[in-house]
């Protein structure tokens, strides 16, 4: 087992508003890479993902039987228009340019409780981190929101991992 020895949030993180909802973990040792453990490279640009793009998300969250999965699950999700997403969430959260939304289709494929922190991969590029969505899960025509790996997030990640003594 690998211990987490420190964790880091961006200064702009706001839990209840879901702003900058990302955390870096410092491990006690390097993970052993292999068939089940690999590195997901960060994007090399701030490019936003167009609405309608099909992406993948993987996680260990609850499944249709409301139990947490004992195997990693993966599902295709479709990027949802940010302006429409802002309207849907306007009474609860402010959807910013540092967020990206996906829609739940009629197939009911969705992320769920326990999937927070899961990667959103679009056209082979790591673009976001699962933050929140509608509950219950799997309701068609609802949306999920991810922290987008924007320039501000990427700058924070790089400065944090390159700082010999991050606080």
PDB file of C-alpha atoms in Angstrom:
ATOM      1  CA  UNK A   1       0.000   0.000   0.000  1.00  0.00           C
ATOM      2  CA  UNK A   2       1.142   3.519  -0.814  1.00  0.00           C
ATOM      3  CA  UNK A   3       0.443   6.190   1.778  1.00  0.00           C
ATOM      4  CA  UNK A   4      -0.678   9.716   0.972  1.00  0.00           C
ATOM      5  CA  UNK A   5       1.702  11.994   2.881  1.00  0.00           C
ATOM      6  CA  UNK A   6       0.304  15.365   1.760  1.00  0.00           C
ATOM      7  CA  UNK A   7      -2.510  16.864  -0.266  1.00  0.00           C
ATOM      8  CA  UNK A   8      -2.766  20.204  -2.037  1.00  0.00           C
ATOM      9  CA  UNK A   9      -5.714  22.329  -3.217  1.00  0.00           C
ATOM     10  CA  UNK A  10      -5.455  25.465  -5.383  1.00  0.00           C
ATOM     11  CA  UNK A  11      -5.842  28.738  -3.456  1.00  0.00           C
ATOM     12  CA  UNK A  12      -9.025  29.396  -5.455  1.00  0.00           C
ATOM     13  CA  UNK A  13     -10.637  26.121  -4.326  1.00  0.00           C
ATOM     14  CA  UNK A  14     -14.094  26.610  -2.839  1.00  0.00           C
ATOM     15  CA  UNK A  15     -15.758  23.420  -1.654  1.00  0.00           C
ATOM     16  CA  UNK A  16     -19.392  24.488  -1.533  1.00  0.00           C
ATOM     17  CA  UNK A  17     -19.201  26.400  -4.834  1.00  0.00           C
ATOM     18  CA  UNK A  18     -17.258  23.542  -6.490  1.00  0.00           C
ATOM     19  CA  UNK A  19     -14.721  26.051  -7.830  1.00  0.00           C
ATOM     20  CA  UNK A  20     -11.268  24.730  -8.716  1.00  0.00           C
ATOM     21  CA  UNK A  21     -12.366  21.290  -7.476  1.00  0.00           C
ATOM     22  CA  UNK A  22      -9.065  19.483  -7.796  1.00  0.00           C
ATOM     23  CA  UNK A  23      -6.597  18.056  -5.299  1.00  0.00           C
ATOM     24  CA  UNK A  24      -3.056  16.775  -5.796  1.00  0.00           C
ATOM     25  CA  UNK A  25      -1.805  13.959  -3.603  1.00  0.00           C
ATOM     26  CA  UNK A  26       1.824  13.433  -2.644  1.00  0.00           C
ATOM     27  CA  UNK A  27       2.582   9.738  -2.246  1.00  0.00           C
ATOM     28  CA  UNK A  28       5.120   8.176   0.126  1.00  0.00           C
ATOM     29  CA  UNK A  29       6.762   6.433  -2.829  1.00  0.00           C
ATOM     30  CA  UNK A  30       6.428   6.057  -6.582  1.00  0.00           C
ATOM     31  CA  UNK A  31       3.637   3.817  -7.830  1.00  0.00           C
ATOM     32  CA  UNK A  32       4.670   0.669  -9.652  1.00  0.00           C
ATOM     33  CA  UNK A  33       3.616   1.130 -13.274  1.00  0.00           C
ATOM     34  CA  UNK A  34       2.154  -1.835 -15.126  1.00  0.00           C
ATOM     35  CA  UNK A  35      -0.950  -3.063 -16.956  1.00  0.00           C
ATOM     36  CA  UNK A  36      -3.320  -1.708 -14.267  1.00  0.00           C
ATOM     37  CA  UNK A  37      -1.358   1.443 -13.300  1.00  0.00           C
ATOM     38  CA  UNK A  38      -0.112   4.021 -15.765  1.00  0.00           C
ATOM     39  CA  UNK A  39       0.520   7.729 -16.072  1.00  0.00           C
ATOM     40  CA  UNK A  40      -2.093   9.912 -17.719  1.00  0.00           C
ATOM     41  CA  UNK A  41      -0.186  12.829 -19.275  1.00  0.00           C
ATOM     42  CA  UNK A  42      -1.492  16.362 -18.792  1.00  0.00           C
ATOM     43  CA  UNK A  43      -2.678  18.273 -21.861  1.00  0.00           C
ATOM     44  CA  UNK A  44      -0.115  20.538 -23.487  1.00  0.00           C
ATOM     45  CA  UNK A  45      -2.621  23.310 -24.219  1.00  0.00           C
ATOM     46  CA  UNK A  46      -5.740  25.051 -22.917  1.00  0.00           C
ATOM     47  CA  UNK A  47      -7.928  23.911 -25.806  1.00  0.00           C
ATOM     48  CA  UNK A  48     -11.598  23.668 -24.858  1.00  0.00           C
ATOM     49  CA  UNK A  49     -13.525  20.573 -25.933  1.00  0.00           C
ATOM     50  CA  UNK A  50     -16.364  21.205 -28.372  1.00  0.00           C
ATOM     51  CA  UNK A  51     -19.935  20.317 -27.478  1.00  0.00           C
ATOM     52  CA  UNK A  52     -20.916  16.991 -29.010  1.00  0.00           C
ATOM     53  CA  UNK A  53     -17.445  15.443 -28.602  1.00  0.00           C
ATOM     54  CA  UNK A  54     -17.589  11.900 -27.234  1.00  0.00           C
ATOM     55  CA  UNK A  55     -15.155  11.376 -24.357  1.00  0.00           C
ATOM     56  CA  UNK A  56     -14.420   8.641 -21.827  1.00  0.00           C
ATOM     57  CA  UNK A  57     -14.547   8.688 -18.050  1.00  0.00           C
ATOM     58  CA  UNK A  58     -13.456   5.859 -15.757  1.00  0.00           C
ATOM     59  CA  UNK A  59     -14.175   5.352 -12.078  1.00  0.00           C
ATOM     60  CA  UNK A  60     -14.942   3.114  -9.121  1.00  0.00           C
ATOM     61  CA  UNK A  61     -18.239   4.747  -8.158  1.00  0.00           C
ATOM     62  CA  UNK A  62     -21.692   3.343  -7.548  1.00  0.00           C
ATOM     63  CA  UNK A  63     -23.317   1.245 -10.230  1.00  0.00           C
ATOM     64  CA  UNK A  64     -26.949   0.500 -11.023  1.00  0.00           C
ATOM     65  CA  UNK A  65     -27.255  -1.620  -7.855  1.00  0.00           C
ATOM     66  CA  UNK A  66     -26.081   1.361  -5.695  1.00  0.00           C
ATOM     67  CA  UNK A  67     -22.938  -0.501  -4.633  1.00  0.00           C
ATOM     68  CA  UNK A  68     -19.417   0.701  -5.240  1.00  0.00           C
ATOM     69  CA  UNK A  69     -17.719  -1.160  -8.050  1.00  0.00           C
ATOM     70  CA  UNK A  70     -14.886  -3.564  -7.273  1.00  0.00           C
ATOM     71  CA  UNK A  71     -13.621  -3.148 -10.835  1.00  0.00           C
ATOM     72  CA  UNK A  72     -12.746  -0.001 -12.731  1.00  0.00           C
ATOM     73  CA  UNK A  73     -15.641   0.974 -15.008  1.00  0.00           C
ATOM     74  CA  UNK A  74     -15.430   3.114 -18.137  1.00  0.00           C
ATOM     75  CA  UNK A  75     -18.211   4.876 -20.003  1.00  0.00           C
ATOM     76  CA  UNK A  76     -18.517   7.164 -23.017  1.00  0.00           C
ATOM     77  CA  UNK A  77     -19.983  10.598 -22.276  1.00  0.00           C
ATOM     78  CA  UNK A  78     -20.787  13.521 -24.572  1.00  0.00           C
ATOM     79  CA  UNK A  79     -19.606  17.075 -23.993  1.00  0.00           C
ATOM     80  CA  UNK A  80     -22.537  19.403 -23.329  1.00  0.00           C
ATOM     81  CA  UNK A  81     -22.703  23.074 -24.347  1.00  0.00           C
ATOM     82  CA  UNK A  82     -21.332  25.195 -21.459  1.00  0.00           C
ATOM     83  CA  UNK A  83     -23.884  27.999 -21.926  1.00  0.00           C
ATOM     84  CA  UNK A  84     -26.746  25.508 -21.663  1.00  0.00           C
ATOM     85  CA  UNK A  85     -25.044  23.895 -18.669  1.00  0.00           C
ATOM     86  CA  UNK A  86     -24.851  27.322 -16.963  1.00  0.00           C
ATOM     87  CA  UNK A  87     -28.625  27.647 -17.331  1.00  0.00           C
ATOM     88  CA  UNK A  88     -29.271  24.179 -15.896  1.00  0.00           C
ATOM     89  CA  UNK A  89     -27.096  24.734 -12.803  1.00  0.00           C
ATOM     90  CA  UNK A  90     -27.779  28.505 -12.329  1.00  0.00           C
ATOM     91  CA  UNK A  91     -29.780  28.047  -9.123  1.00  0.00           C
ATOM     92  CA  UNK A  92     -27.107  25.943  -7.431  1.00  0.00           C
ATOM     93  CA  UNK A  93     -23.620  26.586  -8.908  1.00  0.00           C
ATOM     94  CA  UNK A  94     -21.848  29.054 -11.177  1.00  0.00           C
ATOM     95  CA  UNK A  95     -20.462  27.138 -14.151  1.00  0.00           C
ATOM     96  CA  UNK A  96     -17.205  28.842 -15.176  1.00  0.00           C
ATOM     97  CA  UNK A  97     -14.759  28.470 -18.071  1.00  0.00           C
ATOM     98  CA  UNK A  98     -12.695  26.300 -15.689  1.00  0.00           C
ATOM     99  CA  UNK A  99     -15.474  23.698 -15.881  1.00  0.00           C
ATOM    100  CA  UNK A 100     -16.656  21.358 -18.599  1.00  0.00           C
ATOM    101  CA  UNK A 101     -20.035  19.617 -18.743  1.00  0.00           C
ATOM    102  CA  UNK A 102     -21.219  16.278 -20.080  1.00  0.00           C
ATOM    103  CA  UNK A 103     -24.750  15.073 -20.716  1.00  0.00           C
ATOM    104  CA  UNK A 104     -26.463  11.860 -19.676  1.00  0.00           C
ATOM    105  CA  UNK A 105     -28.153  10.305 -22.693  1.00  0.00           C
ATOM    106  CA  UNK A 106     -31.146   8.046 -22.978  1.00  0.00           C
ATOM    107  CA  UNK A 107     -28.792   5.077 -22.449  1.00  0.00           C
ATOM    108  CA  UNK A 108     -28.501   6.311 -18.802  1.00  0.00           C
ATOM    109  CA  UNK A 109     -24.706   5.884 -18.818  1.00  0.00           C
ATOM    110  CA  UNK A 110     -23.366   8.230 -16.182  1.00  0.00           C
ATOM    111  CA  UNK A 111     -20.868   8.856 -13.430  1.00  0.00           C
ATOM    112  CA  UNK A 112     -22.140   8.463  -9.885  1.00  0.00           C
ATOM    113  CA  UNK A 113     -21.262   8.808  -6.202  1.00  0.00           C
ATOM    114  CA  UNK A 114     -17.657   7.748  -5.718  1.00  0.00           C
ATOM    115  CA  UNK A 115     -16.507   8.826  -9.197  1.00  0.00           C
ATOM    116  CA  UNK A 116     -15.327  12.276  -8.119  1.00  0.00           C
ATOM    117  CA  UNK A 117     -11.744  12.760  -9.199  1.00  0.00           C
ATOM    118  CA  UNK A 118     -12.099  10.443 -12.188  1.00  0.00           C
ATOM    119  CA  UNK A 119     -10.390  11.549 -15.414  1.00  0.00           C
ATOM    120  CA  UNK A 120     -12.265  12.850 -18.457  1.00  0.00           C
ATOM    121  CA  UNK A 121     -10.368  11.839 -21.589  1.00  0.00           C
ATOM    122  CA  UNK A 122     -11.338  13.443 -24.912  1.00  0.00           C
ATOM    123  CA  UNK A 123      -9.747  12.367 -28.183  1.00  0.00           C
ATOM    124  CA  UNK A 124      -6.956  10.718 -26.178  1.00  0.00           C
ATOM    125  CA  UNK A 125      -6.214  13.841 -24.106  1.00  0.00           C
ATOM    126  CA  UNK A 126      -6.807  14.278 -20.345  1.00  0.00           C
ATOM    127  CA  UNK A 127      -9.203  17.255 -20.229  1.00  0.00           C
ATOM    128  CA  UNK A 128     -11.048  17.202 -16.917  1.00  0.00           C
ATOM    129  CA  UNK A 129     -11.667  15.747 -13.477  1.00  0.00           C
ATOM    130  CA  UNK A 130     -15.123  14.608 -12.352  1.00  0.00           C
ATOM    131  CA  UNK A 131     -16.552  17.033  -9.813  1.00  0.00           C
ATOM    132  CA  UNK A 132     -20.349  16.732  -9.451  1.00  0.00           C
ATOM    133  CA  UNK A 133     -23.607  15.806 -11.128  1.00  0.00           C
ATOM    134  CA  UNK A 134     -27.288  15.221 -10.601  1.00  0.00           C
ATOM    135  CA  UNK A 135     -28.520  12.703  -8.068  1.00  0.00           C
ATOM    136  CA  UNK A 136     -29.855  10.145  -8.476  1.00  0.00           C
ATOM    137  CA  UNK A 137     -27.446   9.075 -11.195  1.00  0.00           C
ATOM    138  CA  UNK A 138     -28.352   7.862 -14.656  1.00  0.00           C
ATOM    139  CA  UNK A 139     -31.271  10.201 -15.289  1.00  0.00           C
ATOM    140  CA  UNK A 140     -31.415  11.027 -19.033  1.00  0.00           C
ATOM    141  CA  UNK A 141     -31.031  14.673 -20.050  1.00  0.00           C
ATOM    142  CA  UNK A 142     -29.153  15.664 -16.880  1.00  0.00           C
ATOM    143  CA  UNK A 143     -25.568  16.920 -16.785  1.00  0.00           C
ATOM    144  CA  UNK A 144     -22.317  16.287 -14.963  1.00  0.00           C
ATOM    145  CA  UNK A 145     -19.614  18.861 -14.313  1.00  0.00           C
ATOM    146  CA  UNK A 146     -15.844  18.419 -14.407  1.00  0.00           C
ATOM    147  CA  UNK A 147     -12.973  20.671 -13.420  1.00  0.00           C
ATOM    148  CA  UNK A 148     -11.454  21.568 -16.797  1.00  0.00           C
ATOM    149  CA  UNK A 149      -7.692  21.367 -17.128  1.00  0.00           C
ATOM    150  CA  UNK A 150      -7.495  25.012 -18.188  1.00  0.00           C
ATOM    151  CA  UNK A 151      -4.303  27.083 -18.260  1.00  0.00           C
ATOM    152  CA  UNK A 152      -4.895  28.308 -14.693  1.00  0.00           C
ATOM    153  CA  UNK A 153      -5.316  24.734 -13.400  1.00  0.00           C
ATOM    154  CA  UNK A 154      -2.364  23.448 -15.448  1.00  0.00           C
ATOM    155  CA  UNK A 155      -0.132  26.280 -14.167  1.00  0.00           C
ATOM    156  CA  UNK A 156      -1.077  25.429 -10.578  1.00  0.00           C
ATOM    157  CA  UNK A 157      -0.378  21.709 -11.149  1.00  0.00           C
ATOM    158  CA  UNK A 158       3.054  22.393 -12.668  1.00  0.00           C
ATOM    159  CA  UNK A 159       4.066  24.889  -9.972  1.00  0.00           C
ATOM    160  CA  UNK A 160       2.889  22.549  -7.195  1.00  0.00           C
ATOM    161  CA  UNK A 161       4.662  19.432  -8.464  1.00  0.00           C
ATOM    162  CA  UNK A 162       7.853  21.382  -9.233  1.00  0.00           C
ATOM    163  CA  UNK A 163       7.964  23.147  -5.845  1.00  0.00           C
ATOM    164  CA  UNK A 164      10.457  21.404  -3.545  1.00  0.00           C
ATOM    165  CA  UNK A 165       8.347  22.412  -0.523  1.00  0.00           C
ATOM    166  CA  UNK A 166       4.729  22.980  -1.633  1.00  0.00           C
ATOM    167  CA  UNK A 167       2.359  24.300   1.036  1.00  0.00           C
TER     168      UNK A 167
END
